[in-house]
Amino acid sequence: MTGAVKLPLAALLGLLAAAPAAAEPLAHREVLPNGIVLLVAERPAIPLVAVRVLVRGGATLDPPDRAGLANLTGALLTRGTAKRAGPELDAAIEFVGGSLEAGAGRDDLTAALRVLKKDLTLGLDLLVEVVLTPTFPQAELERKVAEIQAAIKRSDEDPGALAGRGLARLIFPNHPYGVPVEGTRETVGRLTRDDVVHFHAAHVRPDAAIIAVVGAVTRDEARREIVARFGAWRRPSSPPARVPEATPGPRPREEAIVRDLTQSTIVLGRQAVRQAHPDYFPLQVASYILGGGSASRLYSRVREEGGLAYTVYSYVSPQRLGAAFIVSAQTRTAEVARVKTMLREELARMIREPVTAAELSLAKSYLIGSFPLRLDTSGKVADFVTAVEQLGLGLDYPERYKARIAAVTAADVQRVAARYFDPDSFNRVVVGKAP
């Protein structure tokens, strides 16, 4: 089937916390003459091939008055090409039991293919069509705009979505990361076919592209097939568009979003650090101890002992141009003040009291041990190697990740807690009834 796919931040994080234990390279890497980075991972045991085409050109490149443009462009890639209408694309890939999807996130546009090895030629022919020659039919655009606007309207009643959008605005007030990927009903309603055509022409280019081929295919075979289809894609003379990295905003703020709900959603957040920063690995361990699972401090205090929260957790959210550290809980409206106090107290306790040897060991074991469990399909491997390349982490990142997590000490955790866990440094959003 064809359709829209995104690489959500949570999924990306999950993939970056997951890698095979083997020390062999994740994939073969080379840069083609037109600038495409080609990654090939041979997985001969299963007769499937997964291919990803990622282009650095997501919602961060939306013009300020055209929020949602990258999202709409990605959603329309599979809805018609120079050779086939959208239904013909659907029928062709469904006939062989494969999938062909496309979509956009904050930092990129992605097209994803999965086919049996015997159908790879057909799959790649369809893939190159949707990436290089989409036609963006007006009727399909109008239908997709209506779908996106309806989805945004539904999300206005979703407390999690409302809280996430509100917190992003506060954490990244002067950066595209503070703007919803899908835009607003108003901005999406203003988008035209010309906007989409121009966005695709400006940002979908070989020197901003990563192609990953994973599965029952040899390195030489994959290279031959990709070069045959994407080798003539010409690199523009001008450089790709650049978006600045996120910088710390002004003083933390609090926002209340009033909705007539039986429970309230509380989210706290602040800017943090990405994988290249030396604090990143201790911060991952600290976050897991604070709110990473059913043995975490927040879960034990707020849910088990207090019986006050339906969900409570924390996580680090690195992206290409910035990162955030998030703490969240859902509780009865009458308990909002009490839960907010508990969240503050547990953040402060991470600074004040060293973590125990048992907490440290459990967190490190989970983060290291979950690696191979999350790379059990060719599609996940393709997503992983593409993300590693996109974020500039290097194909040896899995081994470095495990070594760096294993080296984290209790003192490291307390040091990063002192730097990133100050309760007064967090922006706050509460969605629910007015107190």
PDB file of C-alpha atoms in Angstrom, residues 57-287:
ATOM      1  CA  GLY A  57      13.943  19.233   4.019  1.00  0.00           C
ATOM      2  CA  GLY A  58      11.214  18.996   6.646  1.00  0.00           C
ATOM      3  CA  ALA A  59       8.993  21.431   8.499  1.00  0.00           C
ATOM      4  CA  THR A  60      11.965  23.515   9.666  1.00  0.00           C
ATOM      5  CA  LEU A  61      12.079  24.829   6.085  1.00  0.00           C
ATOM      6  CA  ASP A  62       8.427  25.920   6.027  1.00  0.00           C
ATOM      7  CA  PRO A  63       8.068  29.675   5.367  1.00  0.00           C
ATOM      8  CA  PRO A  64       6.687  31.421   8.493  1.00  0.00           C
ATOM      9  CA  ASP A  65       3.274  31.970   6.877  1.00  0.00           C
ATOM     10  CA  ARG A  66       3.162  28.482   5.330  1.00  0.00           C
ATOM     11  CA  ALA A  67       3.372  26.160   8.348  1.00  0.00           C
ATOM     12  CA  GLY A  68       2.479  22.635   7.273  1.00  0.00           C
ATOM     13  CA  LEU A  69       3.944  22.944   3.762  1.00  0.00           C
ATOM     14  CA  ALA A  70       6.569  20.196   4.135  1.00  0.00           C
ATOM     15  CA  ASN A  71       3.970  17.932   5.749  1.00  0.00           C
ATOM     16  CA  LEU A  72       1.561  18.456   2.848  1.00  0.00           C
ATOM     17  CA  THR A  73       4.336  17.965   0.282  1.00  0.00           C
ATOM     18  CA  GLY A  74       5.376  14.672   1.878  1.00  0.00           C
ATOM     19  CA  ALA A  75       1.787  13.448   2.063  1.00  0.00           C
ATOM     20  CA  LEU A  76       1.303  14.100  -1.670  1.00  0.00           C
ATOM     21  CA  LEU A  77       4.444  12.360  -2.971  1.00  0.00           C
ATOM     22  CA  THR A  78       2.613   9.071  -3.499  1.00  0.00           C
ATOM     23  CA  ARG A  79      -0.570  10.605  -4.902  1.00  0.00           C
ATOM     24  CA  GLY A  80       0.552  10.828  -8.512  1.00  0.00           C
ATOM     25  CA  THR A  81       3.709  10.832 -10.650  1.00  0.00           C
ATOM     26  CA  ALA A  82       4.600  11.639 -14.238  1.00  0.00           C
ATOM     27  CA  LYS A  83       3.845   8.003 -15.158  1.00  0.00           C
ATOM     28  CA  ARG A  84       1.043   6.930 -12.827  1.00  0.00           C
ATOM     29  CA  ALA A  85      -1.910   8.337 -10.926  1.00  0.00           C
ATOM     30  CA  GLY A  86      -2.116   7.722  -7.185  1.00  0.00           C
ATOM     31  CA  PRO A  87      -4.511   4.740  -7.486  1.00  0.00           C
ATOM     32  CA  GLU A  88      -2.193   3.154 -10.068  1.00  0.00           C
ATOM     33  CA  LEU A  89       0.735   3.458  -7.656  1.00  0.00           C
ATOM     34  CA  ASP A  90      -1.405   1.895  -4.931  1.00  0.00           C
ATOM     35  CA  ALA A  91      -2.435  -0.987  -7.188  1.00  0.00           C
ATOM     36  CA  ALA A  92       1.103  -1.666  -8.418  1.00  0.00           C
ATOM     37  CA  ILE A  93       2.668  -1.989  -4.962  1.00  0.00           C
ATOM     38  CA  GLU A  94      -0.305  -3.798  -3.433  1.00  0.00           C
ATOM     39  CA  PHE A  95      -0.256  -6.372  -6.262  1.00  0.00           C
ATOM     40  CA  VAL A  96       3.147  -7.595  -5.039  1.00  0.00           C
ATOM     41  CA  GLY A  97       2.267  -7.287  -1.348  1.00  0.00           C
ATOM     42  CA  GLY A  98       4.729  -4.468  -0.702  1.00  0.00           C
ATOM     43  CA  SER A  99       4.424  -1.011   0.789  1.00  0.00           C
ATOM     44  CA  LEU A 100       5.413   2.440  -0.427  1.00  0.00           C
ATOM     45  CA  GLU A 101       4.893   5.386   1.910  1.00  0.00           C
ATOM     46  CA  ALA A 102       6.054   8.969   2.208  1.00  0.00           C
ATOM     47  CA  GLY A 103       5.788  11.818   4.667  1.00  0.00           C
ATOM     48  CA  ALA A 104       7.613  14.628   6.428  1.00  0.00           C
ATOM     49  CA  GLY A 105       8.867  15.352   9.919  1.00  0.00           C
ATOM     50  CA  ARG A 106      10.550  18.351  11.485  1.00  0.00           C
ATOM     51  CA  ASP A 107      13.896  17.788   9.788  1.00  0.00           C
ATOM     52  CA  ASP A 108      13.248  15.694   6.701  1.00  0.00           C
ATOM     53  CA  LEU A 109      11.055  14.246   3.973  1.00  0.00           C
ATOM     54  CA  THR A 110      11.102  10.443   3.816  1.00  0.00           C
ATOM     55  CA  ALA A 111       9.960   7.834   1.298  1.00  0.00           C
ATOM     56  CA  ALA A 112       9.904   4.226   2.514  1.00  0.00           C
ATOM     57  CA  LEU A 113       9.736   1.067   0.374  1.00  0.00           C
ATOM     58  CA  ARG A 114       9.386  -2.579   1.454  1.00  0.00           C
ATOM     59  CA  VAL A 115       9.189  -5.412  -1.072  1.00  0.00           C
ATOM     60  CA  LEU A 116      10.208  -9.005  -1.546  1.00  0.00           C
ATOM     61  CA  LYS A 117      13.593  -9.364  -3.202  1.00  0.00           C
ATOM     62  CA  LYS A 118      11.956 -10.702  -6.369  1.00  0.00           C
ATOM     63  CA  ASP A 119       9.955  -7.464  -6.689  1.00  0.00           C
ATOM     64  CA  LEU A 120      12.823  -5.061  -6.021  1.00  0.00           C
ATOM     65  CA  THR A 121      12.993  -3.765  -9.607  1.00  0.00           C
ATOM     66  CA  LEU A 122       9.326  -2.768  -9.565  1.00  0.00           C
ATOM     67  CA  GLY A 123       9.603  -1.298  -6.071  1.00  0.00           C
ATOM     68  CA  LEU A 124      12.598   0.874  -6.951  1.00  0.00           C
ATOM     69  CA  ASP A 125      10.904   2.045 -10.159  1.00  0.00           C
ATOM     70  CA  LEU A 126       7.924   3.248  -8.094  1.00  0.00           C
ATOM     71  CA  LEU A 127      10.180   4.780  -5.449  1.00  0.00           C
ATOM     72  CA  VAL A 128      12.169   6.875  -7.898  1.00  0.00           C
ATOM     73  CA  GLU A 129       8.927   8.099  -9.451  1.00  0.00           C
ATOM     74  CA  VAL A 130       7.469   9.400  -6.188  1.00  0.00           C
ATOM     75  CA  VAL A 131      10.737  11.065  -5.149  1.00  0.00           C
ATOM     76  CA  LEU A 132      11.737  12.677  -8.455  1.00  0.00           C
ATOM     77  CA  THR A 133       8.568  13.132 -10.533  1.00  0.00           C
ATOM     78  CA  PRO A 134       5.547  13.708  -8.272  1.00  0.00           C
ATOM     79  CA  THR A 135       2.816  15.708 -10.003  1.00  0.00           C
ATOM     80  CA  PHE A 136       0.846  16.903  -6.956  1.00  0.00           C
ATOM     81  CA  PRO A 137      -2.611  16.744  -8.620  1.00  0.00           C
ATOM     82  CA  GLN A 138      -4.907  19.591  -7.546  1.00  0.00           C
ATOM     83  CA  ALA A 139      -7.765  17.249  -6.619  1.00  0.00           C
ATOM     84  CA  GLU A 140      -5.456  15.144  -4.432  1.00  0.00           C
ATOM     85  CA  LEU A 141      -4.097  18.327  -2.798  1.00  0.00           C
ATOM     86  CA  GLU A 142      -7.578  19.559  -1.923  1.00  0.00           C
ATOM     87  CA  ARG A 143      -8.507  16.155  -0.489  1.00  0.00           C
ATOM     88  CA  LYS A 144      -5.285  15.977   1.564  1.00  0.00           C
ATOM     89  CA  VAL A 145      -5.706  19.549   2.861  1.00  0.00           C
ATOM     90  CA  ALA A 146      -9.202  18.633   4.068  1.00  0.00           C
ATOM     91  CA  GLU A 147      -7.846  15.481   5.774  1.00  0.00           C
ATOM     92  CA  ILE A 148      -5.055  17.409   7.519  1.00  0.00           C
ATOM     93  CA  GLN A 149      -7.420  20.136   8.685  1.00  0.00           C
ATOM     94  CA  ALA A 150      -9.805  17.502  10.067  1.00  0.00           C
ATOM     95  CA  ALA A 151      -6.914  15.801  11.878  1.00  0.00           C
ATOM     96  CA  ILE A 152      -5.802  19.115  13.387  1.00  0.00           C
ATOM     97  CA  LYS A 153      -9.377  19.777  14.549  1.00  0.00           C
ATOM     98  CA  ARG A 154      -9.529  16.333  16.200  1.00  0.00           C
ATOM     99  CA  SER A 155      -6.165  16.923  17.866  1.00  0.00           C
ATOM    100  CA  ASP A 156      -7.554  20.089  19.429  1.00  0.00           C
ATOM    101  CA  GLU A 157      -9.560  17.756  21.667  1.00  0.00           C
ATOM    102  CA  ASP A 158      -6.558  15.535  22.470  1.00  0.00           C
ATOM    103  CA  PRO A 159      -4.935  16.712  25.723  1.00  0.00           C
ATOM    104  CA  GLY A 160      -1.624  15.066  24.879  1.00  0.00           C
ATOM    105  CA  ALA A 161      -1.417  16.784  21.509  1.00  0.00           C
ATOM    106  CA  LEU A 162      -2.439  20.132  22.996  1.00  0.00           C
ATOM    107  CA  ALA A 163       0.146  19.813  25.763  1.00  0.00           C
ATOM    108  CA  GLY A 164       2.864  18.840  23.292  1.00  0.00           C
ATOM    109  CA  ARG A 165       2.163  21.760  20.988  1.00  0.00           C
ATOM    110  CA  GLY A 166       2.023  24.198  23.895  1.00  0.00           C
ATOM    111  CA  LEU A 167       5.252  22.951  25.405  1.00  0.00           C
ATOM    112  CA  ALA A 168       7.091  23.082  22.056  1.00  0.00           C
ATOM    113  CA  ARG A 169       6.087  26.748  21.740  1.00  0.00           C
ATOM    114  CA  LEU A 170       7.553  27.499  25.161  1.00  0.00           C
ATOM    115  CA  ILE A 171      10.763  25.436  24.812  1.00  0.00           C
ATOM    116  CA  PHE A 172      11.593  26.672  21.293  1.00  0.00           C
ATOM    117  CA  PRO A 173       9.979  30.133  21.134  1.00  0.00           C
ATOM    118  CA  ASN A 174      12.252  31.506  18.404  1.00  0.00           C
ATOM    119  CA  HIS A 175      12.807  28.387  16.325  1.00  0.00           C
ATOM    120  CA  PRO A 176      10.816  26.293  13.806  1.00  0.00           C
ATOM    121  CA  TYR A 177      10.767  23.463  16.382  1.00  0.00           C
ATOM    122  CA  GLY A 178       8.158  25.543  18.211  1.00  0.00           C
ATOM    123  CA  VAL A 179       5.738  25.344  15.256  1.00  0.00           C
ATOM    124  CA  PRO A 180       3.556  22.243  14.635  1.00  0.00           C
ATOM    125  CA  VAL A 181       4.799  20.064  11.771  1.00  0.00           C
ATOM    126  CA  GLU A 182       1.243  19.783  10.457  1.00  0.00           C
ATOM    127  CA  GLY A 183       0.696  23.565  10.670  1.00  0.00           C
ATOM    128  CA  THR A 184      -2.632  25.046  11.712  1.00  0.00           C
ATOM    129  CA  ARG A 185      -6.009  24.818  10.028  1.00  0.00           C
ATOM    130  CA  GLU A 186      -5.507  28.390   8.831  1.00  0.00           C
ATOM    131  CA  THR A 187      -1.997  27.991   7.412  1.00  0.00           C
ATOM    132  CA  VAL A 188      -2.803  24.649   5.769  1.00  0.00           C
ATOM    133  CA  GLY A 189      -5.896  26.203   4.206  1.00  0.00           C
ATOM    134  CA  ARG A 190      -3.719  28.827   2.515  1.00  0.00           C
ATOM    135  CA  LEU A 191      -1.360  26.309   0.887  1.00  0.00           C
ATOM    136  CA  THR A 192      -1.507  26.031  -2.899  1.00  0.00           C
ATOM    137  CA  ARG A 193      -0.206  23.591  -5.471  1.00  0.00           C
ATOM    138  CA  ASP A 194       2.405  26.187  -6.481  1.00  0.00           C
ATOM    139  CA  ASP A 195       3.661  26.250  -2.864  1.00  0.00           C
ATOM    140  CA  VAL A 196       4.087  22.466  -2.904  1.00  0.00           C
ATOM    141  CA  VAL A 197       5.741  22.382  -6.338  1.00  0.00           C
ATOM    142  CA  HIS A 198       8.215  25.093  -5.327  1.00  0.00           C
ATOM    143  CA  PHE A 199       9.007  23.434  -1.983  1.00  0.00           C
ATOM    144  CA  HIS A 200       9.749  20.122  -3.720  1.00  0.00           C
ATOM    145  CA  ALA A 201      11.890  21.790  -6.391  1.00  0.00           C
ATOM    146  CA  ALA A 202      13.876  23.793  -3.839  1.00  0.00           C
ATOM    147  CA  HIS A 203      14.541  21.169  -1.183  1.00  0.00           C
ATOM    148  CA  VAL A 204      14.334  17.662  -2.681  1.00  0.00           C
ATOM    149  CA  ARG A 205      17.861  17.432  -4.085  1.00  0.00           C
ATOM    150  CA  PRO A 206      20.578  14.772  -4.237  1.00  0.00           C
ATOM    151  CA  ASP A 207      23.137  16.588  -2.106  1.00  0.00           C
ATOM    152  CA  ALA A 208      20.601  16.643   0.747  1.00  0.00           C
ATOM    153  CA  ALA A 209      19.594  12.989   0.294  1.00  0.00           C
ATOM    154  CA  ILE A 210      20.410   9.768   2.136  1.00  0.00           C
ATOM    155  CA  ILE A 211      19.391   6.426   0.623  1.00  0.00           C
ATOM    156  CA  ALA A 212      19.532   3.278   2.741  1.00  0.00           C
ATOM    157  CA  VAL A 213      19.088  -0.217   1.256  1.00  0.00           C
ATOM    158  CA  VAL A 214      18.742  -3.068   3.742  1.00  0.00           C
ATOM    159  CA  GLY A 215      17.939  -6.725   3.176  1.00  0.00           C
ATOM    160  CA  ALA A 216      18.536  -9.577   0.769  1.00  0.00           C
ATOM    161  CA  VAL A 217      20.699  -7.589  -1.586  1.00  0.00           C
ATOM    162  CA  THR A 218      24.460  -7.330  -2.073  1.00  0.00           C
ATOM    163  CA  ARG A 219      26.358  -4.072  -1.837  1.00  0.00           C
ATOM    164  CA  ASP A 220      27.215  -4.130  -5.551  1.00  0.00           C
ATOM    165  CA  GLU A 221      23.666  -4.969  -6.557  1.00  0.00           C
ATOM    166  CA  ALA A 222      22.194  -2.198  -4.416  1.00  0.00           C
ATOM    167  CA  ARG A 223      24.663   0.346  -5.742  1.00  0.00           C
ATOM    168  CA  ARG A 224      23.952  -0.640  -9.348  1.00  0.00           C
ATOM    169  CA  GLU A 225      20.183  -0.357  -8.918  1.00  0.00           C
ATOM    170  CA  ILE A 226      20.321   2.979  -7.050  1.00  0.00           C
ATOM    171  CA  VAL A 227      22.795   4.569  -9.478  1.00  0.00           C
ATOM    172  CA  ALA A 228      20.660   3.438 -12.422  1.00  0.00           C
ATOM    173  CA  ARG A 229      17.661   5.324 -11.030  1.00  0.00           C
ATOM    174  CA  PHE A 230      19.087   8.222  -9.010  1.00  0.00           C
ATOM    175  CA  GLY A 231      22.531   8.702 -10.624  1.00  0.00           C
ATOM    176  CA  ALA A 232      21.310  11.278 -13.163  1.00  0.00           C
ATOM    177  CA  TRP A 233      19.622  13.389 -10.456  1.00  0.00           C
ATOM    178  CA  ARG A 234      21.458  16.684 -10.829  1.00  0.00           C
ATOM    179  CA  ARG A 235      22.866  18.626  -7.910  1.00  0.00           C
ATOM    180  CA  PRO A 236      21.813  22.333  -7.979  1.00  0.00           C
ATOM    181  CA  SER A 237      24.563  24.942  -8.146  1.00  0.00           C
ATOM    182  CA  SER A 238      23.361  26.688  -4.975  1.00  0.00           C
ATOM    183  CA  PRO A 239      23.903  25.077  -1.553  1.00  0.00           C
ATOM    184  CA  PRO A 240      21.019  23.456   0.378  1.00  0.00           C
ATOM    185  CA  ALA A 241      18.996  25.697   2.690  1.00  0.00           C
ATOM    186  CA  ARG A 242      20.263  25.885   6.252  1.00  0.00           C
ATOM    187  CA  VAL A 243      18.301  26.346   9.469  1.00  0.00           C
ATOM    188  CA  PRO A 244      20.108  27.553  12.616  1.00  0.00           C
ATOM    189  CA  GLU A 245      20.316  25.371  15.677  1.00  0.00           C
ATOM    190  CA  ALA A 246      17.909  26.061  18.528  1.00  0.00           C
ATOM    191  CA  THR A 247      19.210  28.345  21.250  1.00  0.00           C
ATOM    192  CA  PRO A 248      17.935  28.722  24.824  1.00  0.00           C
ATOM    193  CA  GLY A 249      14.791  30.817  25.103  1.00  0.00           C
ATOM    194  CA  PRO A 250      13.913  33.468  27.689  1.00  0.00           C
ATOM    195  CA  ARG A 251      12.766  32.708  31.233  1.00  0.00           C
ATOM    196  CA  PRO A 252      10.666  29.553  31.617  1.00  0.00           C
ATOM    197  CA  ARG A 253       6.932  30.150  31.366  1.00  0.00           C
ATOM    198  CA  GLU A 254       3.701  28.381  32.346  1.00  0.00           C
ATOM    199  CA  GLU A 255       0.611  27.984  30.180  1.00  0.00           C
ATOM    200  CA  ALA A 256      -2.839  26.675  31.088  1.00  0.00           C
ATOM    201  CA  ILE A 257      -5.019  25.265  28.286  1.00  0.00           C
ATOM    202  CA  VAL A 258      -8.565  24.954  29.635  1.00  0.00           C
ATOM    203  CA  ARG A 259     -10.637  21.977  28.489  1.00  0.00           C
ATOM    204  CA  ASP A 260     -13.650  20.297  30.085  1.00  0.00           C
ATOM    205  CA  LEU A 261     -11.896  16.996  30.852  1.00  0.00           C
ATOM    206  CA  THR A 262     -12.094  14.495  33.711  1.00  0.00           C
ATOM    207  CA  GLN A 263      -8.300  14.456  34.086  1.00  0.00           C
ATOM    208  CA  SER A 264      -5.477  16.889  33.486  1.00  0.00           C
ATOM    209  CA  THR A 265      -2.234  16.531  31.562  1.00  0.00           C
ATOM    210  CA  ILE A 266       0.881  18.123  33.056  1.00  0.00           C
ATOM    211  CA  VAL A 267       4.050  18.525  30.985  1.00  0.00           C
ATOM    212  CA  LEU A 268       7.348  20.120  31.963  1.00  0.00           C
ATOM    213  CA  GLY A 269      10.135  20.728  29.486  1.00  0.00           C
ATOM    214  CA  ARG A 270      13.361  22.538  28.789  1.00  0.00           C
ATOM    215  CA  GLN A 271      16.112  22.492  26.197  1.00  0.00           C
ATOM    216  CA  ALA A 272      18.747  19.788  26.654  1.00  0.00           C
ATOM    217  CA  VAL A 273      21.670  18.333  24.675  1.00  0.00           C
ATOM    218  CA  ARG A 274      22.104  16.057  21.655  1.00  0.00           C
ATOM    219  CA  GLN A 275      24.137  12.884  21.258  1.00  0.00           C
ATOM    220  CA  ALA A 276      27.429  14.645  20.465  1.00  0.00           C
ATOM    221  CA  HIS A 277      27.474  16.429  23.842  1.00  0.00           C
ATOM    222  CA  PRO A 278      29.384  14.690  26.672  1.00  0.00           C
ATOM    223  CA  ASP A 279      26.403  15.176  29.004  1.00  0.00           C
ATOM    224  CA  TYR A 280      24.047  13.237  26.740  1.00  0.00           C
ATOM    225  CA  PHE A 281      24.788   9.730  27.990  1.00  0.00           C
ATOM    226  CA  PRO A 282      24.640  10.547  31.730  1.00  0.00           C
ATOM    227  CA  LEU A 283      21.437  12.476  30.987  1.00  0.00           C
ATOM    228  CA  GLN A 284      19.909   9.387  29.364  1.00  0.00           C
ATOM    229  CA  VAL A 285      20.715   7.348  32.463  1.00  0.00           C
ATOM    230  CA  ALA A 286      19.444  10.084  34.790  1.00  0.00           C
ATOM    231  CA  SER A 287      16.194  10.384  32.845  1.00  0.00           C
TER     232      SER A 287
END
